[in-house]
PDB file of C-alpha atoms in Angstrom:
ATOM      1  CA  MET A 250      -0.128  -0.203  -0.146  1.00 48.00           C
ATOM      2  CA  LEU A 251       2.917   1.927   1.124  1.00 45.00           C
ATOM      3  CA  ILE A 252       4.362   1.854  -2.286  1.00 51.00           C
ATOM      4  CA  GLU A 253       1.336   2.523  -4.396  1.00 52.00           C
ATOM      5  CA  ILE A 254       1.360   5.944  -2.638  1.00 48.00           C
ATOM      6  CA  LEU A 255       4.641   6.268  -3.325  1.00 43.00           C
ATOM      7  CA  ALA A 256       3.967   5.647  -6.937  1.00 47.00           C
ATOM      8  CA  ALA A 257       1.233   7.739  -6.937  1.00 44.00           C
ATOM      9  CA  ALA A 258       3.321  10.495  -5.526  1.00 48.00           C
ATOM     10  CA  ALA A 259       5.739  10.639  -7.812  1.00 47.00           C
ATOM     11  CA  THR A 260       3.773  10.442 -10.999  1.00 50.00           C
ATOM     12  CA  PRO A 261       3.381  13.868 -12.154  1.00 50.00           C
ATOM     13  CA  PRO A 262      -0.372  14.620 -12.535  1.00 48.00           C
ATOM     14  CA  GLN A 263      -1.387  14.668 -16.835  1.00 51.00           C
ATOM     15  CA  ASN A 264      -2.472  17.532 -17.722  1.00 47.00           C
ATOM     16  CA  ALA A 265      -6.613  17.411 -19.630  1.00 51.00           C
ATOM     17  CA  PHE A 266      -7.147  20.174 -20.360  1.00 52.00           C
ATOM     18  CA  GLY A 267      -3.615  21.495 -22.735  1.00 58.00           C
ATOM     19  CA  PHE A 268      -3.523  23.289 -25.770  1.00 59.00           C
ATOM     20  CA  VAL A 269      -3.585  19.864 -27.396  1.00 64.00           C
ATOM     21  CA  GLU A 270      -6.507  18.518 -25.053  1.00 66.00           C
ATOM     22  CA  ALA A 271      -8.130  21.603 -26.399  1.00 60.00           C
ATOM     23  CA  MET A 272      -7.865  21.334 -30.454  1.00 66.00           C
ATOM     24  CA  GLU A 273      -8.639  17.172 -30.052  1.00 66.00           C
ATOM     25  CA  GLN A 274     -12.348  18.698 -28.415  1.00 68.00           C
ATOM     26  CA  GLY A 275     -12.765  21.179 -31.147  1.00 64.00           C
ATOM     27  CA  GLY A 276     -12.782  18.161 -33.398  1.00 71.00           C
ATOM     28  CA  VAL A 277     -12.783  19.373 -37.253  1.00 81.00           C
ATOM     29  CA  ILE A 278     -13.840  22.447 -36.616  1.00 80.00           C
ATOM     30  CA  ALA A 279     -10.822  23.717 -34.465  1.00 79.00           C
ATOM     31  CA  TRP A 280      -8.490  22.432 -36.547  1.00 85.00           C
ATOM     32  CA  SER A 281      -9.562  23.862 -38.836  1.00 86.00           C
ATOM     33  CA  VAL A 282      -9.964  27.574 -37.852  1.00 87.00           C
ATOM     34  CA  LEU A 283      -5.691  26.450 -36.770  1.00 86.00           C
ATOM     35  CA  ALA A 284      -5.011  25.526 -39.854  1.00 90.00           C
ATOM     36  CA  ILE A 285      -6.688  28.280 -42.127  1.00 92.00           C
ATOM     37  CA  LEU A 286      -4.767  30.781 -39.426  1.00 92.00           C
ATOM     38  CA  THR A 287      -1.330  29.028 -39.707  1.00 92.00           C
ATOM     39  CA  ILE A 288      -1.454  29.882 -43.326  1.00 94.00           C
ATOM     40  CA  MET A 289      -2.546  33.351 -42.911  1.00 94.00           C
ATOM     41  CA  SER A 290       0.648  33.417 -40.146  1.00 94.00           C
ATOM     42  CA  VAL A 291       2.829  31.836 -42.079  1.00 96.00           C
ATOM     43  CA  SER A 292       2.111  33.971 -45.574  1.00 95.00           C
ATOM     44  CA  SER A 293       2.265  37.353 -43.968  1.00 95.00           C
ATOM     45  CA  PHE A 294       5.758  36.377 -43.013  1.00 95.00           C
ATOM     46  CA  TYR A 295       6.720  35.670 -45.766  1.00 96.00           C
ATOM     47  CA  ILE A 296       4.959  38.833 -47.607  1.00 95.00           C
ATOM     48  CA  LEU A 297       6.914  41.287 -44.554  1.00 95.00           C
ATOM     49  CA  PHE A 298      10.406  39.620 -45.645  1.00 95.00           C
ATOM     50  CA  SER A 299      10.165  40.000 -49.113  1.00 95.00           C
ATOM     51  CA  LYS A 300       8.950  43.214 -49.812  1.00 95.00           C
ATOM     52  CA  LEU A 301      11.760  44.400 -46.892  1.00 94.00           C
ATOM     53  CA  PHE A 302      14.542  42.738 -48.961  1.00 94.00           C
ATOM     54  CA  GLU A 303      12.592  44.295 -52.281  1.00 93.00           C
ATOM     55  CA  GLN A 304      12.602  47.562 -49.926  1.00 93.00           C
ATOM     56  CA  ASN A 305      15.687  47.571 -49.361  1.00 94.00           C
ATOM     57  CA  LYS A 306      17.419  46.217 -52.875  1.00 93.00           C
ATOM     58  CA  ILE A 307      15.697  49.762 -54.406  1.00 92.00           C
ATOM     59  CA  MET A 308      17.103  51.708 -51.238  1.00 92.00           C
ATOM     60  CA  LYS A 309      20.210  50.649 -51.916  1.00 92.00           C
ATOM     61  CA  GLN A 310      19.925  51.291 -56.040  1.00 90.00           C
ATOM     62  CA  GLY A 311      19.217  55.100 -54.041  1.00 90.00           C
ATOM     63  CA  GLN A 312      21.618  55.451 -52.668  1.00 89.00           C
ATOM     64  CA  ALA A 313      24.291  54.131 -56.104  1.00 86.00           C
ATOM     65  CA  MET A 314      22.159  56.426 -58.024  1.00 88.00           C
ATOM     66  CA  ARG A 315      22.610  59.946 -56.086  1.00 86.00           C
ATOM     67  CA  SER A 316      27.137  58.830 -55.687  1.00 85.00           C
ATOM     68  CA  THR A 317      27.306  58.001 -59.543  1.00 86.00           C
ATOM     69  CA  PHE A 318      23.727  58.920 -62.037  1.00 86.00           C
ATOM     70  CA  TRP A 319      24.859  63.136 -62.310  1.00 86.00           C
ATOM     71  CA  ARG A 320      27.987  63.073 -62.291  1.00 85.00           C
ATOM     72  CA  ALA A 321      28.246  61.447 -66.045  1.00 82.00           C
ATOM     73  CA  GLY A 322      28.262  63.720 -69.076  1.00 81.00           C
ATOM     74  CA  SER A 323      24.286  62.457 -70.426  1.00 83.00           C
ATOM     75  CA  LEU A 324      21.224  60.344 -69.352  1.00 85.00           C
ATOM     76  CA  LYS A 325      23.132  57.271 -70.995  1.00 86.00           C
ATOM     77  CA  GLU A 326      26.190  57.584 -69.876  1.00 87.00           C
ATOM     78  CA  GLY A 327      24.551  57.861 -65.616  1.00 86.00           C
ATOM     79  CA  ALA A 328      22.266  55.230 -66.898  1.00 87.00           C
ATOM     80  CA  ALA A 329      25.259  53.048 -67.862  1.00 87.00           C
ATOM     81  CA  LYS A 330      26.587  53.414 -64.113  1.00 87.00           C
ATOM     82  CA  LEU A 331      23.873  51.810 -63.032  1.00 87.00           C
ATOM     83  CA  ASP A 332      22.467  48.395 -62.217  1.00 87.00           C
ATOM     84  CA  LYS A 333      20.748  46.573 -65.156  1.00 85.00           C
ATOM     85  CA  ASN A 334      17.158  45.835 -63.094  1.00 87.00           C
ATOM     86  CA  SER A 335      17.881  49.346 -60.946  1.00 88.00           C
ATOM     87  CA  ALA A 336      14.445  51.053 -60.500  1.00 90.00           C
ATOM     88  CA  TYR A 337      16.180  53.764 -61.803  1.00 91.00           C
ATOM     89  CA  ARG A 338      17.638  52.853 -64.425  1.00 90.00           C
ATOM     90  CA  GLN A 339      14.056  51.561 -65.597  1.00 91.00           C
ATOM     91  CA  ILE A 340      12.994  55.933 -64.996  1.00 91.00           C
ATOM     92  CA  VAL A 341      16.094  56.766 -66.936  1.00 90.00           C
ATOM     93  CA  ASP A 342      15.753  53.851 -70.176  1.00 90.00           C
ATOM     94  CA  ASP A 343      11.717  54.819 -70.791  1.00 89.00           C
ATOM     95  CA  ALA A 344      12.311  58.057 -70.528  1.00 88.00           C
ATOM     96  CA  ILE A 345      14.809  58.057 -72.818  1.00 87.00           C
ATOM     97  CA  LYS A 346      12.906  55.886 -74.939  1.00 89.00           C
ATOM     98  CA  ALA A 347       9.960  58.095 -75.060  1.00 87.00           C
ATOM     99  CA  ASP A 348      11.980  61.155 -76.283  1.00 83.00           C
ATOM    100  CA  ALA A 349      13.073  58.916 -79.147  1.00 84.00           C
ATOM    101  CA  ASP A 350       9.576  57.745 -80.026  1.00 82.00           C
ATOM    102  CA  HIS A 351       8.425  61.390 -79.699  1.00 80.00           C
ATOM    103  CA  ALA A 352      10.184  62.677 -83.346  1.00 79.00           C
ATOM    104  CA  LYS A 353       7.682  59.640 -84.351  1.00 81.00           C
ATOM    105  CA  LEU A 354       4.278  60.740 -82.989  1.00 79.00           C
ATOM    106  CA  THR A 355       2.050  61.979 -86.474  1.00 76.00           C
ATOM    107  CA  ASP A 356       0.111  63.858 -83.887  1.00 74.00           C
ATOM    108  CA  PRO A 357       1.647  66.834 -82.127  1.00 72.00           C
ATOM    109  CA  VAL A 358       1.394  66.566 -78.938  1.00 75.00           C
ATOM    110  CA  GLU A 359       3.832  68.755 -76.547  1.00 81.00           C
ATOM    111  CA  ALA A 360       7.179  66.995 -75.435  1.00 78.00           C
ATOM    112  CA  HIS A 361       6.912  68.009 -72.394  1.00 79.00           C
ATOM    113  CA  ASP A 362       3.493  65.790 -71.795  1.00 82.00           C
ATOM    114  CA  TRP A 363       4.859  63.090 -73.374  1.00 84.00           C
ATOM    115  CA  LEU A 364       7.586  62.857 -71.207  1.00 85.00           C
ATOM    116  CA  HIS A 365       6.278  64.274 -67.998  1.00 85.00           C
ATOM    117  CA  GLY A 366       3.157  60.576 -68.915  1.00 87.00           C
ATOM    118  CA  SER A 367       5.698  58.310 -69.769  1.00 88.00           C
ATOM    119  CA  ILE A 368       8.070  59.268 -67.284  1.00 89.00           C
ATOM    120  CA  GLU A 369       5.051  58.243 -64.226  1.00 90.00           C
ATOM    121  CA  ARG A 370       3.561  55.735 -66.696  1.00 91.00           C
ATOM    122  CA  SER A 371       7.282  53.914 -65.659  1.00 90.00           C
ATOM    123  CA  GLN A 372       7.893  55.368 -61.699  1.00 91.00           C
ATOM    124  CA  ASP A 373       4.054  53.859 -61.440  1.00 91.00           C
ATOM    125  CA  LEU A 374       4.945  50.379 -62.772  1.00 92.00           C
ATOM    126  CA  ILE A 375       7.900  49.969 -60.222  1.00 91.00           C
ATOM    127  CA  LYS A 376       5.360  51.148 -56.987  1.00 91.00           C
ATOM    128  CA  SER A 377       2.401  48.759 -57.812  1.00 91.00           C
ATOM    129  CA  ARG A 378       5.083  46.335 -57.869  1.00 92.00           C
ATOM    130  CA  LEU A 379       6.444  47.425 -54.992  1.00 92.00           C
ATOM    131  CA  ALA A 380       2.800  47.458 -52.848  1.00 92.00           C
ATOM    132  CA  THR A 381       2.150  43.648 -54.312  1.00 92.00           C
ATOM    133  CA  GLY A 382       0.777  41.289 -51.395  1.00 92.00           C
ATOM    134  CA  LEU A 383       0.725  44.261 -49.576  1.00 94.00           C
ATOM    135  CA  PRO A 384      -3.477  43.850 -49.442  1.00 94.00           C
ATOM    136  CA  TRP A 385      -3.028  40.573 -48.470  1.00 95.00           C
ATOM    137  CA  LEU A 386      -1.775  41.805 -45.748  1.00 95.00           C
ATOM    138  CA  ALA A 387      -4.579  43.872 -44.885  1.00 95.00           C
ATOM    139  CA  THR A 388      -7.364  41.601 -45.363  1.00 95.00           C
ATOM    140  CA  VAL A 389      -5.365  39.058 -42.773  1.00 95.00           C
ATOM    141  CA  GLY A 390      -5.262  41.646 -40.610  1.00 94.00           C
ATOM    142  CA  ALA A 391      -8.702  41.824 -40.733  1.00 94.00           C
ATOM    143  CA  THR A 392     -10.434  39.005 -40.995  1.00 94.00           C
ATOM    144  CA  SER A 393      -8.516  36.473 -39.109  1.00 93.00           C
ATOM    145  CA  PRO A 394     -10.003  38.055 -35.320  1.00 92.00           C
ATOM    146  CA  PHE A 395     -12.822  37.247 -37.279  1.00 92.00           C
ATOM    147  CA  ILE A 396     -11.733  33.727 -37.794  1.00 90.00           C
ATOM    148  CA  GLY A 397     -10.986  33.005 -34.521  1.00 88.00           C
ATOM    149  CA  LEU A 398     -14.004  34.724 -33.026  1.00 87.00           C
ATOM    150  CA  PHE A 399     -15.907  31.930 -34.751  1.00 87.00           C
ATOM    151  CA  GLY A 400     -13.759  29.813 -33.057  1.00 82.00           C
ATOM    152  CA  THR A 401     -14.104  30.900 -29.840  1.00 82.00           C
ATOM    153  CA  VAL A 402     -18.099  30.974 -30.544  1.00 83.00           C
ATOM    154  CA  ILE A 403     -18.020  26.979 -31.282  1.00 80.00           C
ATOM    155  CA  GLY A 404     -15.325  26.707 -28.122  1.00 77.00           C
ATOM    156  CA  ILE A 405     -18.914  28.733 -25.845  1.00 79.00           C
ATOM    157  CA  TYR A 406     -21.864  26.491 -28.652  1.00 78.00           C
ATOM    158  CA  ARG A 407     -19.681  23.191 -27.130  1.00 76.00           C
ATOM    159  CA  ALA A 408     -18.965  24.576 -23.493  1.00 73.00           C
ATOM    160  CA  LEU A 409     -23.017  25.288 -22.818  1.00 75.00           C
ATOM    161  CA  ILE A 410     -24.296  22.370 -24.710  1.00 74.00           C
ATOM    162  CA  LYS A 411     -21.777  20.804 -21.953  1.00 72.00           C
ATOM    163  CA  ILE A 412     -24.026  22.766 -19.622  1.00 70.00           C
ATOM    164  CA  GLY A 413     -27.433  21.354 -20.575  1.00 73.00           C
ATOM    165  CA  ILE A 414     -26.341  17.815 -20.014  1.00 72.00           C
ATOM    166  CA  ALA A 415     -24.562  17.959 -16.752  1.00 66.00           C
ATOM    167  CA  GLY A 416     -27.413  19.742 -15.059  1.00 66.00           C
ATOM    168  CA  GLN A 417     -24.766  22.161 -13.357  1.00 64.00           C
ATOM    169  CA  ALA A 418     -21.739  24.458 -14.666  1.00 59.00           C
ATOM    170  CA  SER A 419     -18.847  22.358 -13.591  1.00 61.00           C
ATOM    171  CA  ILE A 420     -15.833  23.322 -14.332  1.00 62.00           C
ATOM    172  CA  ASP A 421     -14.780  20.082 -15.644  1.00 61.00           C
ATOM    173  CA  ALA A 422     -17.647  19.837 -17.466  1.00 59.00           C
ATOM    174  CA  VAL A 423     -16.477  23.516 -19.195  1.00 62.00           C
ATOM    175  CA  ALA A 424     -13.461  24.520 -19.319  1.00 62.00           C
ATOM    176  CA  GLY A 425     -12.381  22.420 -22.335  1.00 62.00           C
ATOM    177  CA  PRO A 426     -14.602  24.214 -24.367  1.00 66.00           C
ATOM    178  CA  VAL A 427     -14.384  26.877 -22.529  1.00 69.00           C
ATOM    179  CA  GLY A 428     -10.209  27.156 -22.990  1.00 70.00           C
ATOM    180  CA  GLU A 429     -10.345  26.062 -26.661  1.00 72.00           C
ATOM    181  CA  ALA A 430     -12.812  28.822 -27.460  1.00 76.00           C
ATOM    182  CA  LEU A 431     -10.250  31.339 -25.846  1.00 78.00           C
ATOM    183  CA  ILE A 432      -7.137  29.887 -27.630  1.00 81.00           C
ATOM    184  CA  MET A 433      -9.373  30.741 -31.008  1.00 83.00           C
ATOM    185  CA  THR A 434      -9.428  34.424 -29.691  1.00 85.00           C
ATOM    186  CA  ALA A 435      -5.956  34.280 -29.163  1.00 87.00           C
ATOM    187  CA  LEU A 436      -4.669  32.723 -32.557  1.00 89.00           C
ATOM    188  CA  GLY A 437      -6.554  35.129 -34.372  1.00 90.00           C
ATOM    189  CA  LEU A 438      -5.231  37.865 -32.899  1.00 92.00           C
ATOM    190  CA  GLY A 439      -1.610  36.629 -32.624  1.00 92.00           C
ATOM    191  CA  VAL A 440      -2.059  36.786 -36.431  1.00 94.00           C
ATOM    192  CA  ALA A 441      -2.940  39.926 -36.775  1.00 94.00           C
ATOM    193  CA  VAL A 442      -1.622  42.344 -34.825  1.00 95.00           C
ATOM    194  CA  PRO A 443       1.884  41.362 -36.987  1.00 95.00           C
ATOM    195  CA  ALA A 444       0.191  41.699 -40.294  1.00 95.00           C
ATOM    196  CA  VAL A 445      -1.372  45.257 -39.722  1.00 95.00           C
ATOM    197  CA  LEU A 446       1.828  46.008 -38.134  1.00 96.00           C
ATOM    198  CA  ALA A 447       4.167  44.766 -40.439  1.00 95.00           C
ATOM    199  CA  TYR A 448       0.951  46.455 -43.429  1.00 96.00           C
ATOM    200  CA  ASN A 449       1.491  49.935 -41.720  1.00 96.00           C
ATOM    201  CA  TRP A 450       5.707  49.573 -41.558  1.00 95.00           C
ATOM    202  CA  LEU A 451       5.647  48.847 -45.499  1.00 95.00           C
ATOM    203  CA  GLN A 452       3.359  51.552 -46.959  1.00 95.00           C
ATOM    204  CA  GLY A 453       5.477  53.578 -45.271  1.00 94.00           C
ATOM    205  CA  ARG A 454       8.433  52.588 -46.428  1.00 94.00           C
ATOM    206  CA  ASN A 455       7.210  52.462 -49.830  1.00 94.00           C
ATOM    207  CA  LYS A 456       6.089  55.652 -49.960  1.00 94.00           C
ATOM    208  CA  ARG A 457       9.513  56.897 -48.813  1.00 94.00           C
ATOM    209  CA  ILE A 458      10.947  55.016 -51.970  1.00 94.00           C
ATOM    210  CA  ALA A 459       7.448  56.758 -54.367  1.00 93.00           C
ATOM    211  CA  GLU A 460       9.005  60.338 -53.116  1.00 93.00           C
ATOM    212  CA  GLN A 461      12.144  59.434 -53.713  1.00 92.00           C
ATOM    213  CA  LEU A 462      11.655  58.080 -56.942  1.00 92.00           C
ATOM    214  CA  ALA A 463       8.878  60.881 -57.391  1.00 92.00           C
ATOM    215  CA  ALA A 464      12.744  63.596 -57.078  1.00 91.00           C
ATOM    216  CA  PHE A 465      14.697  61.840 -59.170  1.00 91.00           C
ATOM    217  CA  SER A 466      11.396  61.267 -61.876  1.00 90.00           C
ATOM    218  CA  ASN A 467      11.070  65.707 -61.729  1.00 91.00           C
ATOM    219  CA  ASP A 468      14.891  65.701 -62.029  1.00 89.00           C
ATOM    220  CA  VAL A 469      15.343  63.958 -65.454  1.00 89.00           C
ATOM    221  CA  LEU A 470      12.647  65.639 -66.616  1.00 88.00           C
ATOM    222  CA  GLY A 471      13.933  69.173 -65.735  1.00 87.00           C
ATOM    223  CA  TYR A 472      17.871  67.456 -67.089  1.00 86.00           C
ATOM    224  CA  MET A 473      15.880  66.764 -70.860  1.00 86.00           C
ATOM    225  CA  ALA A 474      13.020  69.881 -71.012  1.00 82.00           C
ATOM    226  CA  SER A 475      16.428  72.111 -69.755  1.00 82.00           C
ATOM    227  CA  ASP A 476      18.793  70.193 -72.376  1.00 79.00           C
ATOM    228  CA  GLY A 477      21.121  68.743 -70.311  1.00 74.00           C
ATOM    229  CA  GLY A 478      21.635  72.396 -68.823  1.00 76.00           C
ATOM    230  CA  VAL A 479      19.453  71.840 -65.021  1.00 77.00           C
ATOM    231  CA  LYS A 480      21.176  69.088 -63.021  1.00 78.00           C
ATOM    232  CA  PRO A 481      20.631  68.799 -59.339  1.00 79.00           C
ATOM    233  CA  VAL A 482      23.056  69.100 -56.126  1.00 69.00           C
ATOM    234  CA  VAL A 483      24.766  66.235 -55.639  1.00 61.00           C
ATOM    235  CA  ALA A 484      26.751  65.217 -52.121  1.00 46.00           C
ATOM    236  CA  THR A 485      30.701  65.341 -52.781  1.00 44.00           C
ATOM    237  CA  THR A 486      33.710  63.032 -51.411  1.00 43.00           C
ATOM    238  CA  ALA A 487      34.441  64.953 -49.023  1.00 40.00           C
ATOM    239  CA  GLY A 488      30.625  65.532 -46.999  1.00 45.00           C
ATOM    240  CA  GLY A 489      29.597  68.496 -49.341  1.00 48.00           C
ATOM    241  CA  VAL A 490      27.317  69.573 -51.666  1.00 49.00           C
ATOM    242  CA  LYS A 491      27.287  70.691 -55.612  1.00 53.00           C
ATOM    243  CA  THR A 492      25.839  70.665 -58.492  1.00 50.00           C
ATOM    244  CA  ALA A 493      26.259  68.881 -61.346  1.00 52.00           C
ATOM    245  CA  PRO A 494      28.065  69.976 -64.314  1.00 51.00           C
ATOM    246  CA  ALA A 495      26.170  70.586 -67.342  1.00 48.00           C
ATOM    247  CA  ALA A 496      26.043  69.041 -70.022  1.00 44.00           C
ATOM    248  CA  ALA A 497      28.990  71.061 -72.394  1.00 43.00           C
ATOM    249  CA  LYS A 498      27.484  74.113 -75.220  1.00 43.00           C
ATOM    250  CA  PRO A 499      29.459  74.783 -77.815  1.00 40.00           C
ATOM    251  CA  ALA A 500      30.787  78.778 -77.224  1.00 40.00           C
ATOM    252  CA  ALA A 501      29.596  81.441 -78.741  1.00 40.00           C
ATOM    253  CA  PRO A 502      31.281  82.744 -81.700  1.00 42.00           C
ATOM    254  CA  ALA A 503      33.192  85.709 -81.531  1.00 40.00           C
ATOM    255  CA  VAL A 504      31.086  89.368 -82.047  1.00 41.00           C
ATOM    256  CA  LYS A 505      32.925  91.018 -85.308  1.00 42.00           C
ATOM    257  CA  LYS A 506      34.150  94.469 -84.234  1.00 37.00           C
TER     258      LYS A 506
END
């Protein structure tokens, strides 16, 4: 008898209300909600890291552009110094192509309007690629709490059924379904909060990138509209600033007296 008592004392009590036990009591509905929320969470983090990689890549391209592009003698020379897949090179290449295509137009169109529209279209394509996946983050942030709430409602419903069958609201009768309901709520919030934070953070970074692209596009347009006479201020290696050299212009003929 003493040995049995000591053995029972040495054996730790089993938790009948753990996570797996609560999910098993929830059955197919609980596991289905868990699977949906898991897919949402994994896809959200995948979009977060992939978008961060793309954004960091364009930011580095912007740094390379500011240090090399405007020191070139022409747009073509400057574009050759940029990475082939650079977003800034895409804008320059589209601007050069639009300038060449303007001479082929049979319907007269103002050159400035044509160039502005072409550069803006190129800029919009880049911003559209950066925004890919963000609507999914917004969808996850908006819907995952309600998916978790669905599991919560089912858990409470099952708890009420157990109470009705037992005839009294004992802890052992409702602990499983109520625990399942709380787990579903926590899972929904755990998926929604990171998705909303990631969406807002990535949107803010996209906005800053869009501002940099818009400023560069405006500089390119000003350069082309002035035949190379207008260039932005660029940083020097010594930490100061200087105006990028303008394109060389032919010297004015000497005036005969």
